[in-house]
Short mmCIF file of C-alpha atoms in Angstrom, two decimals:
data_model
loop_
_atom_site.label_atom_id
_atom_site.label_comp_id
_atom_site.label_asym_id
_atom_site.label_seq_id
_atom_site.Cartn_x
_atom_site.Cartn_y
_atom_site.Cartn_z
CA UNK A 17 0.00 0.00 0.00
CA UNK A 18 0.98 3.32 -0.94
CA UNK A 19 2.55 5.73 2.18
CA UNK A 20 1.27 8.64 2.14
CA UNK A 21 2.99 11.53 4.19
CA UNK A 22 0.69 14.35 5.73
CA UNK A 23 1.43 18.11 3.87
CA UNK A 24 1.52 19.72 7.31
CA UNK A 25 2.07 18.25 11.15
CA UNK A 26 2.90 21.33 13.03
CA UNK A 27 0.33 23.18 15.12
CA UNK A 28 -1.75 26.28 14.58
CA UNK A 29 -1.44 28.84 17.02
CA UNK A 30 -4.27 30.33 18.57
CA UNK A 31 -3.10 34.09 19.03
CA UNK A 32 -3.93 35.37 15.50
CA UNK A 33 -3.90 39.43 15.67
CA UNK A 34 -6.35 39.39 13.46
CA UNK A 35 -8.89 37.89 15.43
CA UNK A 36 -10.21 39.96 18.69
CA UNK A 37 -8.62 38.73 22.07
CA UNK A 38 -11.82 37.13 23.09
CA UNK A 39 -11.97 34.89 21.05
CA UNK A 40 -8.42 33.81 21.48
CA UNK A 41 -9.00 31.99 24.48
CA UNK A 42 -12.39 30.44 23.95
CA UNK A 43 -12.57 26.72 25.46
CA UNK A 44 -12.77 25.49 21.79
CA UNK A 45 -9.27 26.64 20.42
CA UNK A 46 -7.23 23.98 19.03
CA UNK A 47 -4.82 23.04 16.24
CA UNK A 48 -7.45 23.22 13.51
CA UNK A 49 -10.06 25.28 15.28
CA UNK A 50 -8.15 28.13 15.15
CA UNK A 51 -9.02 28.13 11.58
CA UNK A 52 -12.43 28.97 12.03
CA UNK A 53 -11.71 31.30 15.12
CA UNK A 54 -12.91 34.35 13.32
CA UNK A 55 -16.26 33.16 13.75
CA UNK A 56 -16.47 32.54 17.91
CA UNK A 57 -18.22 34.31 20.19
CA UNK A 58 -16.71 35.30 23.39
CA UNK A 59 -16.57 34.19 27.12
CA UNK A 60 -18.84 35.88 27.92
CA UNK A 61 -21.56 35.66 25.79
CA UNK A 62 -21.05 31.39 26.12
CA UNK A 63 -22.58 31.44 28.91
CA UNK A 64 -25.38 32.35 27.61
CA UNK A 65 -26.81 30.82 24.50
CA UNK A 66 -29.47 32.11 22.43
CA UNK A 67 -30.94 30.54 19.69
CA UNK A 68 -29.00 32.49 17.22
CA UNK A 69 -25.49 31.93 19.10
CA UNK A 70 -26.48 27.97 18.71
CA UNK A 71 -26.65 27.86 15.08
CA UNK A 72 -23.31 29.86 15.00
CA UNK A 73 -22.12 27.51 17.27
CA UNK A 74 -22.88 24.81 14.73
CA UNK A 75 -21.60 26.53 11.98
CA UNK A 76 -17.98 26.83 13.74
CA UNK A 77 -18.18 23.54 14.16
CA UNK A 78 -18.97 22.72 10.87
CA UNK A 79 -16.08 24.68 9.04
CA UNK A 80 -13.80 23.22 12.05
CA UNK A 81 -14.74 20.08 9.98
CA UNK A 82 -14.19 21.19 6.78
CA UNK A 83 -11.12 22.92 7.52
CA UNK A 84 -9.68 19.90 8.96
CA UNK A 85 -10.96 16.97 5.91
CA UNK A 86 -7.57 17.53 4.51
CA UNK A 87 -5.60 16.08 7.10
CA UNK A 88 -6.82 12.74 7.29
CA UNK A 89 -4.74 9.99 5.20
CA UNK A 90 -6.08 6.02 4.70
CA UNK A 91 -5.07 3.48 6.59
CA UNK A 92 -6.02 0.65 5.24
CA UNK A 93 -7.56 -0.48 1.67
CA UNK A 94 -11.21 -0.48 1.45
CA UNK A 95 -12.68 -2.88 -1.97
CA UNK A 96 -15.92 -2.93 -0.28
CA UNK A 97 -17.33 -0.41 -2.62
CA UNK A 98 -18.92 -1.16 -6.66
CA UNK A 99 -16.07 -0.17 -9.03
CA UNK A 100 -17.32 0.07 -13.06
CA UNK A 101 -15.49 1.36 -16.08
CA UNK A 102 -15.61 5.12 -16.56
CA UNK A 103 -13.06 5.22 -19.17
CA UNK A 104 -9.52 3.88 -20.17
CA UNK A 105 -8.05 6.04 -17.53
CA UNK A 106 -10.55 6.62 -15.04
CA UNK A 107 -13.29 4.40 -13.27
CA UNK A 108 -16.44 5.16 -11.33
CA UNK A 109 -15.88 4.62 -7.72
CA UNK A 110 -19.93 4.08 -6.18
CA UNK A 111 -20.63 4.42 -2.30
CA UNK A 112 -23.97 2.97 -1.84
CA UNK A 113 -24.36 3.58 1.89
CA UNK A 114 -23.35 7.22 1.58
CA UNK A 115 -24.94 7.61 -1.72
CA UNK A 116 -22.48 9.09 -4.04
CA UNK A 117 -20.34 7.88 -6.72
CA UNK A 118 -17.11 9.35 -8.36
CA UNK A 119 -14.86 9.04 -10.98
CA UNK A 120 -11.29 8.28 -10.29
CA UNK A 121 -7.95 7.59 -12.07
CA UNK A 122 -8.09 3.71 -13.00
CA UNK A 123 -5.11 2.64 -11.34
CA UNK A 124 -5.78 4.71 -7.67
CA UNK A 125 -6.11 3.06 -4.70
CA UNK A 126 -9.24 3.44 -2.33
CA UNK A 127 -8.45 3.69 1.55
CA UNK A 128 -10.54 4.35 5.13
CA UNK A 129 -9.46 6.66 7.62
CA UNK A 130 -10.69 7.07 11.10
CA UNK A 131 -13.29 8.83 11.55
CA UNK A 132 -12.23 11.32 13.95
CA UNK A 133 -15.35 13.21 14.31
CA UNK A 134 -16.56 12.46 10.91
CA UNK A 135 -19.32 10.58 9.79
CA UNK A 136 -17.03 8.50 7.11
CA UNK A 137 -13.84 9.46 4.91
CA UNK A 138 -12.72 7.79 2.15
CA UNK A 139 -9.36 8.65 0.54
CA UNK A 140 -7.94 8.02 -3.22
CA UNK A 141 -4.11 7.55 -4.17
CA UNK A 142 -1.87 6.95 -6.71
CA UNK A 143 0.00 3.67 -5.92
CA UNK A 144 3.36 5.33 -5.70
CA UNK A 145 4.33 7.38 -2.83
CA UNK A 146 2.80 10.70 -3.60
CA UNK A 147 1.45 13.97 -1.77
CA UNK A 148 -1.46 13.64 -4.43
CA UNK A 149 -4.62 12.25 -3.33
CA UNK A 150 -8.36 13.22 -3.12
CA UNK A 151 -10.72 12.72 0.23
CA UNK A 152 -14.51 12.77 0.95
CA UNK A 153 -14.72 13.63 4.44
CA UNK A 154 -18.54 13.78 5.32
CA UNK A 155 -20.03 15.76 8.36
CA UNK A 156 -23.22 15.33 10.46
CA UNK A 157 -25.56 18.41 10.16
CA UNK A 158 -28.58 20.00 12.12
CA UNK A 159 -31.96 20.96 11.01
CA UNK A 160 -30.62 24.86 11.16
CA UNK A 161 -28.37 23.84 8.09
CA UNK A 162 -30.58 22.91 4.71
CA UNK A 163 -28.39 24.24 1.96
CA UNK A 164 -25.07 25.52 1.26
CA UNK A 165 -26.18 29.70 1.71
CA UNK A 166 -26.72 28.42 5.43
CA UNK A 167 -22.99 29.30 5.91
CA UNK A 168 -23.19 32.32 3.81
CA UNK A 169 -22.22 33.46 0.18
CA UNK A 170 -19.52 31.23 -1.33
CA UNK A 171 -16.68 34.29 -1.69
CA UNK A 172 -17.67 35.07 1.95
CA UNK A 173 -17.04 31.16 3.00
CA UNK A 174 -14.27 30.57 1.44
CA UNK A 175 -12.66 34.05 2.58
CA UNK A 176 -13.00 32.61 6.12
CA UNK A 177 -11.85 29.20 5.36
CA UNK A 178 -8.79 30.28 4.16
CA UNK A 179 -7.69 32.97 6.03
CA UNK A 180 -8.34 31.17 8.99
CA UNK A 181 -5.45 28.87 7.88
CA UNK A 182 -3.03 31.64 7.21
CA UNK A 183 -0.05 31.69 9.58
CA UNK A 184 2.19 33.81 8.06
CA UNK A 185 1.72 36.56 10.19
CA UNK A 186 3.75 34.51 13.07
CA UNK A 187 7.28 35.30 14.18
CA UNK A 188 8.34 33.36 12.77
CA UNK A 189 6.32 32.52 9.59
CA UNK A 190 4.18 29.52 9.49
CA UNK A 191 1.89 28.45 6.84
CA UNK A 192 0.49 30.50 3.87
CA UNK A 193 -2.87 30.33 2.74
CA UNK A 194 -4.07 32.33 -0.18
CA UNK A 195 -7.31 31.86 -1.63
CA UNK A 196 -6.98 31.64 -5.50
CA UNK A 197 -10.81 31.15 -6.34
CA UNK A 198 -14.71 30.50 -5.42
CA UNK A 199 -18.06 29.97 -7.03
CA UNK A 200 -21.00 28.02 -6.25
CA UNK A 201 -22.83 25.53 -8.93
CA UNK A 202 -25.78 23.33 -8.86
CA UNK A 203 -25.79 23.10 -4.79
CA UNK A 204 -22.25 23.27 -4.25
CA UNK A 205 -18.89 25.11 -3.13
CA UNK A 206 -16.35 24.82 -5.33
CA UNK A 207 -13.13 26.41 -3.79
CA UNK A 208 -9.36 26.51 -4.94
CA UNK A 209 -6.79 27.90 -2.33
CA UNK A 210 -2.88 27.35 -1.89
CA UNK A 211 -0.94 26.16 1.47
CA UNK A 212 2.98 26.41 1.87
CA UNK A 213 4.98 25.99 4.56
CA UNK A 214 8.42 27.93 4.87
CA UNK A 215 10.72 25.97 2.97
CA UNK A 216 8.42 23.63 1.71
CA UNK A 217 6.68 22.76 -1.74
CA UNK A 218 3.62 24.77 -2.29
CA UNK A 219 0.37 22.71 -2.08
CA UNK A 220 -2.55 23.16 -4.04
CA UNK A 221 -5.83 22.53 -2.81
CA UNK A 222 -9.37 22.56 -4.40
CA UNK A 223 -12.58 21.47 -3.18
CA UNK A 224 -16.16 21.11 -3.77
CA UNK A 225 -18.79 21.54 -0.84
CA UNK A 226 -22.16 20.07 -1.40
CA UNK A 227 -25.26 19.12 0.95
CA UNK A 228 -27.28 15.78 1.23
CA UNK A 229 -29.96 14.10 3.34
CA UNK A 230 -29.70 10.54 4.09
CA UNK A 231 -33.78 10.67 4.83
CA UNK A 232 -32.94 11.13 8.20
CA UNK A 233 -30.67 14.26 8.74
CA UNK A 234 -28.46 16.30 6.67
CA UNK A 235 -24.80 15.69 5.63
CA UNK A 236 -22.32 17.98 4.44
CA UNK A 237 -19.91 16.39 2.23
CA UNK A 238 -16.54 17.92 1.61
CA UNK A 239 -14.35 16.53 -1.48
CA UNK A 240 -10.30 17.82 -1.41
CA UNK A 241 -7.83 17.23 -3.69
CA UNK A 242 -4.21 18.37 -3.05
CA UNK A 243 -1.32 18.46 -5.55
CA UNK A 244 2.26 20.32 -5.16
CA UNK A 245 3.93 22.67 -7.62
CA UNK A 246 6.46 19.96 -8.10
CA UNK A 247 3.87 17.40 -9.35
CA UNK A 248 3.32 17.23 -13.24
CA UNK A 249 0.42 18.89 -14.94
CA UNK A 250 -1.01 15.49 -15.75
CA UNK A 251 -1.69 14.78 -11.96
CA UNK A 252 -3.29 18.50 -11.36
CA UNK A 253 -5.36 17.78 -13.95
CA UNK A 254 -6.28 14.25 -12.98
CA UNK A 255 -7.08 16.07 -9.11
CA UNK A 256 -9.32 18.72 -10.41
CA UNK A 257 -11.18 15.63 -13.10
CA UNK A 258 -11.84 13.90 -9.57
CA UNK A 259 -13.35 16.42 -7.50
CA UNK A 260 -15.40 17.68 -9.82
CA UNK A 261 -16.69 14.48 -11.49
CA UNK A 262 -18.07 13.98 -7.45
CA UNK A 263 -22.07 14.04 -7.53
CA UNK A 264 -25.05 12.52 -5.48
CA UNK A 265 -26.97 9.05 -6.42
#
């Protein structure tokens, strides 16, 4: 089985400038959480939750999610899934229990990872050691969250997504995020940003954001690709193919 090494390991600081001191030190800051810090509510105002403060509550917690889907690698190889012929290079890849299907490169491997929080997430590989891959991490939701706009207009989404991530404010520098582009299309987020760490290969990232109901409750389902400037055009092309041939059954 392909090895697949995680694009970044160190932690995010909670003290962003950016973001007003009380929300620095809310109970919920973490590695990832800091991420979606821009969005918390203070100490104060905890203690007493409204309605309204619940559903924003929920909606931190939800981009904590999304924020995070990235990080997760396989661990073990997963055939449990239909597999049909999509083309001579790529094949259909069909989750019956979470009800979606999507086309991958034909000779990619299919792994689990734990869970984590997550509902399910399923990562694709090349077979040879490579930062490349696509996930679907997918999230539970609450009845305040029925379609995408619950979290907002897409440029306003993914303008808190990814400056969330953004670390290169620290002394000393730590990651860059830059947002490179968003829209929204038939129900979902499409979003493409950039991550580099100093001295490291940049890493592209693009992913599509879409909502689902199982009959039950809703699910958000977040689908990332990642590729590196060093990686050929081929396998950027092959990423963005992926994520976008993702859709519902």
């Amino acid at each position: 089985m392909a090895a697949i090494t995680p694009w970044f390991s160190s932690p995010l600081s909670c003290s962003n400038p950016r973001v007003p001191k009380t929300i620095t030190d809310s109970r919920r800051c973490s590695s990832i959480s800091a991420a979606i810090s821009v969005l918390d509510c203070s100490n104060e105002e905890q203690h007493r939750i409204s309605s309204r403060d619940h559903v924003g509550m929920k909606r931190r917690e939800v981009m904590l999610h999304i924020a995070s889907s990235s990080f997760f690698l396989p661990l073990a190889i997963s055939p449990a899934f239909a597999e049909t012929n999509a083309s001579e290079t790529f094949r259909v890849y069909t989750d019956e229990v979470n009800k979606y299907e999507i086309s991958i490169p034909q000779d990619w491997q299919v792994g689990q990872a734990e869970p984590n929080g997550f509902k399910s997430i399923t990562a694709f590989y090349p077979q040879e050691i490579s930062t490349s891959n696509v996930s679907v991490a997918i999230t539970g939701l609450g009845p305040d969250f029925t379609r995408m706009e619950s979290f907002g207009k897409v440029e306003a989404f993914a303008e808190t997504l990814v400056s969330g991530l953004d670390r290169s404010w620290q002394k000393p520098a730590g990651v860059t995020a830059k947002l490179i582009d968003s829209r929204a299309s038939k129900g979902f987020y499409y979003i493409e940003y950039t991550l580099q760490n100093p001295g490291e290969a940049r890493k592209h990232l693009y992913a599509a954001i879409g909502m689902a109901t199982n009959g039950w409750y809703n699910r958000l389902y977040t689908v990332t690709g990642q590729f590196t400037d060093e990686e050929s055009a081929e396998q950027s092309s092959k990423i963005q193919k992926t994520v976008k041939s993702f859709k519902f059954i």
